[in-house]
Amino acid sequence: MMTQLTAAPEEAAAWLKRGEAVAFPTETVYGLGASVWSLAGLERIYEAKGRPADNPLIVHVSSRAQAAEVGAPNAMAEVLMEHFFPGPLTVVLTRRPVVPSRVTAGLDTVGVRMPAHATAQAFLQACDAPVAAPSANRSGRPSPTTWQAVLEDLNGRIACILEGEPSTVGLESTVVDCVHDPPLLLRPGAVSLEALQAVCPTLSVASATHFSARRSPGTRHRHYAPRARVVLVASPAQVPGGRAHAFIGLAPAPDILGYQQVVSDLAEYAQHLFAFFRACDAAGIDTIFCQTVSAG
Ligand code: TXA
Ligand code: MG
């Protein structure tokens, strides 16, 4: 299969309407989308990524009305959507029966998100349907934050890539289960726990028992992983020298001989992290040292 590159949202949407999987930019990471109404398109997502079938997909919508077509929001979901839509939050709602179980991996809930990104919005509107989309990487690889990274993983495996700017957030959306009372944070991401609790004080972090009850199968799978080993360090001075070592953090590592990237704050760290992982893999780095940073 030839993978077509385009900067025109309508052209990318035309591929999706023909039942193909199409990669598109969002503010968090690039997604690999198919219409929730196209079983062929949904199959192509799993095939192209090599994704385990028990990992549900997030449905991307262009409006709150479209969100209500796939999920039934309760009062808490309405509050969270009011505050964080459009943006990097995914709300898990009770699934409408019309949604194919291929989207939700057989769950009775559905994850829904409205991207705050002009190109993503133009694409979703042109698609004229809710778009199921995981991150546009091969399973187990870091999520792509540029169209070039999508091409690296999925060239020849998908019909089309909608080109856009690099993703500005660089981390996936935060996933919150709104069906559970009180709401539970299932996956940490671009919206912080503090920001969520400011709006919904009862919200808490899901426990291991919650996951073992298989409510969020995807969280069992390996995420964000470069091929290189990742080691956390408190200070750049702790990074040993060596050509096969790389470092990312707030100040330069004095002894590093390989690759390094200095970032000025947490937001910049998030924005560059996945692209740095990919660059390290491409450069044959075997250990990536990451400086730990506390929020606030
Ligand atoms: O920022 C993002 O969320 C990106 C962009 C493309 O929107 N998408 C993304 O999708 O990261 P993916 O497939 O890589 O991760 C989806 C996560 C998984 O952890 C999955 O288990 C969870 O969302 N999820 C989806 N639907 C769910 C549901 N019904 N119940 C619980 N968790 C769900
Ligand atoms: Mg992913």
PDB file of C-alpha atoms in Angstrom, residues 151-276:
ATOM      1  CA  LEU A 151       5.642   7.809   8.601  1.00  0.00           C
ATOM      2  CA  GLU A 152       8.578   6.050  10.288  1.00  0.00           C
ATOM      3  CA  ASP A 153       6.219   3.582  12.001  1.00  0.00           C
ATOM      4  CA  LEU A 154       3.345   3.202   9.527  1.00  0.00           C
ATOM      5  CA  ASN A 155       4.671   3.901   6.012  1.00  0.00           C
ATOM      6  CA  GLY A 156       3.055   1.403   3.628  1.00  0.00           C
ATOM      7  CA  ARG A 157       0.650   0.216   6.344  1.00  0.00           C
ATOM      8  CA  ILE A 158      -1.993   2.989   6.168  1.00  0.00           C
ATOM      9  CA  ALA A 159      -3.654   4.855   3.315  1.00  0.00           C
ATOM     10  CA  CYS A 160      -2.986   8.446   4.320  1.00  0.00           C
ATOM     11  CA  ILE A 161      -1.232  10.788   6.752  1.00  0.00           C
ATOM     12  CA  LEU A 162      -2.669  14.274   7.314  1.00  0.00           C
ATOM     13  CA  GLU A 163       0.375  16.468   7.842  1.00  0.00           C
ATOM     14  CA  GLY A 164       0.341  19.102  10.562  1.00  0.00           C
ATOM     15  CA  GLU A 165       2.648  20.909  12.948  1.00  0.00           C
ATOM     16  CA  PRO A 166       4.372  18.934  15.732  1.00  0.00           C
ATOM     17  CA  SER A 167       1.963  18.236  18.625  1.00  0.00           C
ATOM     18  CA  THR A 168       2.343  21.028  21.182  1.00  0.00           C
ATOM     19  CA  VAL A 169       1.396  19.020  24.303  1.00  0.00           C
ATOM     20  CA  GLY A 170       3.419  15.902  23.500  1.00  0.00           C
ATOM     21  CA  LEU A 171       1.717  13.629  26.073  1.00  0.00           C
ATOM     22  CA  GLU A 172      -1.499  11.659  25.663  1.00  0.00           C
ATOM     23  CA  SER A 173      -4.833  12.826  27.022  1.00  0.00           C
ATOM     24  CA  THR A 174      -5.756  12.125  30.634  1.00  0.00           C
ATOM     25  CA  VAL A 175      -8.405   9.371  30.818  1.00  0.00           C
ATOM     26  CA  VAL A 176     -11.151   9.690  33.451  1.00  0.00           C
ATOM     27  CA  ASP A 177     -13.825   7.071  34.132  1.00  0.00           C
ATOM     28  CA  CYS A 178     -16.990   9.132  34.670  1.00  0.00           C
ATOM     29  CA  VAL A 179     -19.259   6.094  34.921  1.00  0.00           C
ATOM     30  CA  HIS A 180     -17.683   5.147  38.236  1.00  0.00           C
ATOM     31  CA  ASP A 181     -18.904   7.192  41.206  1.00  0.00           C
ATOM     32  CA  PRO A 182     -16.728   8.962  42.296  1.00  0.00           C
ATOM     33  CA  PRO A 183     -14.901   9.477  38.968  1.00  0.00           C
ATOM     34  CA  LEU A 184     -11.543   7.712  38.610  1.00  0.00           C
ATOM     35  CA  LEU A 185      -8.377   8.775  36.863  1.00  0.00           C
ATOM     36  CA  LEU A 186      -7.443   5.777  34.687  1.00  0.00           C
ATOM     37  CA  ARG A 187      -4.470   7.186  32.785  1.00  0.00           C
ATOM     38  CA  PRO A 188      -2.423  10.245  33.815  1.00  0.00           C
ATOM     39  CA  GLY A 189      -1.842  12.657  30.945  1.00  0.00           C
ATOM     40  CA  ALA A 190      -1.889  16.247  29.822  1.00  0.00           C
ATOM     41  CA  VAL A 191      -4.612  17.402  32.262  1.00  0.00           C
ATOM     42  CA  SER A 192      -3.232  17.155  35.817  1.00  0.00           C
ATOM     43  CA  LEU A 193      -4.959  15.472  38.761  1.00  0.00           C
ATOM     44  CA  GLU A 194      -4.975  18.875  40.514  1.00  0.00           C
ATOM     45  CA  ALA A 195      -6.764  20.546  37.589  1.00  0.00           C
ATOM     46  CA  LEU A 196      -9.379  17.773  37.572  1.00  0.00           C
ATOM     47  CA  GLN A 197      -9.902  17.897  41.341  1.00  0.00           C
ATOM     48  CA  ALA A 198     -10.368  21.676  41.192  1.00  0.00           C
ATOM     49  CA  VAL A 199     -13.515  20.943  39.165  1.00  0.00           C
ATOM     50  CA  CYS A 200     -14.411  17.591  40.703  1.00  0.00           C
ATOM     51  CA  PRO A 201     -13.062  17.285  44.281  1.00  0.00           C
ATOM     52  CA  THR A 202     -14.182  13.663  44.740  1.00  0.00           C
ATOM     53  CA  LEU A 203     -12.155  12.415  41.759  1.00  0.00           C
ATOM     54  CA  SER A 204      -9.456   9.935  42.749  1.00  0.00           C
ATOM     55  CA  VAL A 205      -6.769   7.815  41.138  1.00  0.00           C
ATOM     56  CA  ALA A 206      -7.868   4.307  40.121  1.00  0.00           C
ATOM     57  CA  SER A 207      -6.378   1.535  42.248  1.00  0.00           C
ATOM     58  CA  ALA A 208      -4.726  -1.632  41.004  1.00  0.00           C
ATOM     59  CA  THR A 209      -7.861  -3.555  42.034  1.00  0.00           C
ATOM     60  CA  HIS A 210      -9.892  -1.386  39.699  1.00  0.00           C
ATOM     61  CA  PHE A 211      -7.647  -2.363  36.781  1.00  0.00           C
ATOM     62  CA  SER A 212      -7.588  -6.013  37.734  1.00  0.00           C
ATOM     63  CA  ALA A 213     -11.372  -5.835  37.499  1.00  0.00           C
ATOM     64  CA  ARG A 214     -10.526  -5.274  33.797  1.00  0.00           C
ATOM     65  CA  ARG A 215     -12.321  -1.950  33.495  1.00  0.00           C
ATOM     66  CA  SER A 216      -9.442  -0.382  31.562  1.00  0.00           C
ATOM     67  CA  PRO A 217      -7.643  -3.155  29.735  1.00  0.00           C
ATOM     68  CA  GLY A 218      -5.392  -0.760  27.843  1.00  0.00           C
ATOM     69  CA  THR A 219      -3.584   0.285  30.983  1.00  0.00           C
ATOM     70  CA  ARG A 220      -2.155  -3.226  31.287  1.00  0.00           C
ATOM     71  CA  HIS A 221      -0.243  -2.854  28.040  1.00  0.00           C
ATOM     72  CA  ARG A 222       3.224  -1.412  27.635  1.00  0.00           C
ATOM     73  CA  HIS A 223       3.199   2.267  26.682  1.00  0.00           C
ATOM     74  CA  TYR A 224       5.611   5.031  25.673  1.00  0.00           C
ATOM     75  CA  ALA A 225       8.517   2.654  25.260  1.00  0.00           C
ATOM     76  CA  PRO A 226      11.656   3.407  23.257  1.00  0.00           C
ATOM     77  CA  ARG A 227      13.912   0.476  22.340  1.00  0.00           C
ATOM     78  CA  ALA A 228      16.638   1.895  24.618  1.00  0.00           C
ATOM     79  CA  ARG A 229      16.585   1.317  28.379  1.00  0.00           C
ATOM     80  CA  VAL A 230      15.249   4.307  30.357  1.00  0.00           C
ATOM     81  CA  VAL A 231      16.868   5.246  33.678  1.00  0.00           C
ATOM     82  CA  LEU A 232      15.627   8.051  35.956  1.00  0.00           C
ATOM     83  CA  VAL A 233      18.183  10.306  37.653  1.00  0.00           C
ATOM     84  CA  ALA A 234      17.732  13.205  40.068  1.00  0.00           C
ATOM     85  CA  SER A 235      20.619  15.253  38.708  1.00  0.00           C
ATOM     86  CA  PRO A 236      22.522  15.555  35.382  1.00  0.00           C
ATOM     87  CA  ALA A 237      25.747  14.996  37.346  1.00  0.00           C
ATOM     88  CA  GLN A 238      24.670  11.368  37.959  1.00  0.00           C
ATOM     89  CA  VAL A 239      24.728  10.494  34.270  1.00  0.00           C
ATOM     90  CA  PRO A 240      27.736   8.351  33.390  1.00  0.00           C
ATOM     91  CA  GLY A 241      29.758   9.224  30.275  1.00  0.00           C
ATOM     92  CA  GLY A 242      29.499   6.991  27.258  1.00  0.00           C
ATOM     93  CA  ARG A 243      28.692   7.268  23.574  1.00  0.00           C
ATOM     94  CA  ALA A 244      25.678   5.032  23.802  1.00  0.00           C
ATOM     95  CA  HIS A 245      24.149   7.100  26.617  1.00  0.00           C
ATOM     96  CA  ALA A 246      21.667   9.934  26.157  1.00  0.00           C
ATOM     97  CA  PHE A 247      20.229  12.468  28.572  1.00  0.00           C
ATOM     98  CA  ILE A 248      17.175  14.741  28.744  1.00  0.00           C
ATOM     99  CA  GLY A 249      16.674  17.146  31.636  1.00  0.00           C
ATOM    100  CA  LEU A 250      16.759  20.699  32.953  1.00  0.00           C
ATOM    101  CA  ALA A 251      20.535  21.267  32.806  1.00  0.00           C
ATOM    102  CA  PRO A 252      23.325  19.771  30.697  1.00  0.00           C
ATOM    103  CA  ALA A 253      24.923  16.479  31.812  1.00  0.00           C
ATOM    104  CA  PRO A 254      28.668  17.258  31.988  1.00  0.00           C
ATOM    105  CA  ASP A 255      30.007  13.794  31.087  1.00  0.00           C
ATOM    106  CA  ILE A 256      27.637  12.752  28.324  1.00  0.00           C
ATOM    107  CA  LEU A 257      29.266  11.871  24.979  1.00  0.00           C
ATOM    108  CA  GLY A 258      26.126  10.749  23.148  1.00  0.00           C
ATOM    109  CA  TYR A 259      22.952  12.649  22.711  1.00  0.00           C
ATOM    110  CA  GLN A 260      21.365  15.184  25.034  1.00  0.00           C
ATOM    111  CA  GLN A 261      18.506  17.654  25.208  1.00  0.00           C
ATOM    112  CA  VAL A 262      18.061  20.422  27.751  1.00  0.00           C
ATOM    113  CA  VAL A 263      14.510  21.667  28.400  1.00  0.00           C
ATOM    114  CA  SER A 264      13.453  24.725  30.367  1.00  0.00           C
ATOM    115  CA  ASP A 265      10.327  23.485  32.141  1.00  0.00           C
ATOM    116  CA  LEU A 266       7.840  20.620  32.522  1.00  0.00           C
ATOM    117  CA  ALA A 267       5.699  21.670  29.563  1.00  0.00           C
ATOM    118  CA  GLU A 268       8.728  21.701  27.276  1.00  0.00           C
ATOM    119  CA  TYR A 269       9.863  18.357  28.730  1.00  0.00           C
ATOM    120  CA  ALA A 270       6.489  16.796  27.851  1.00  0.00           C
ATOM    121  CA  GLN A 271       6.495  18.325  24.389  1.00  0.00           C
ATOM    122  CA  HIS A 272       9.924  16.887  23.498  1.00  0.00           C
ATOM    123  CA  LEU A 273      10.046  13.585  25.385  1.00  0.00           C
ATOM    124  CA  PHE A 274       8.605  11.168  22.808  1.00  0.00           C
ATOM    125  CA  ALA A 275      10.464  12.798  19.893  1.00  0.00           C
ATOM    126  CA  PHE A 276      13.674  12.529  21.956  1.00  0.00           C
TER     127      PHE A 276
END
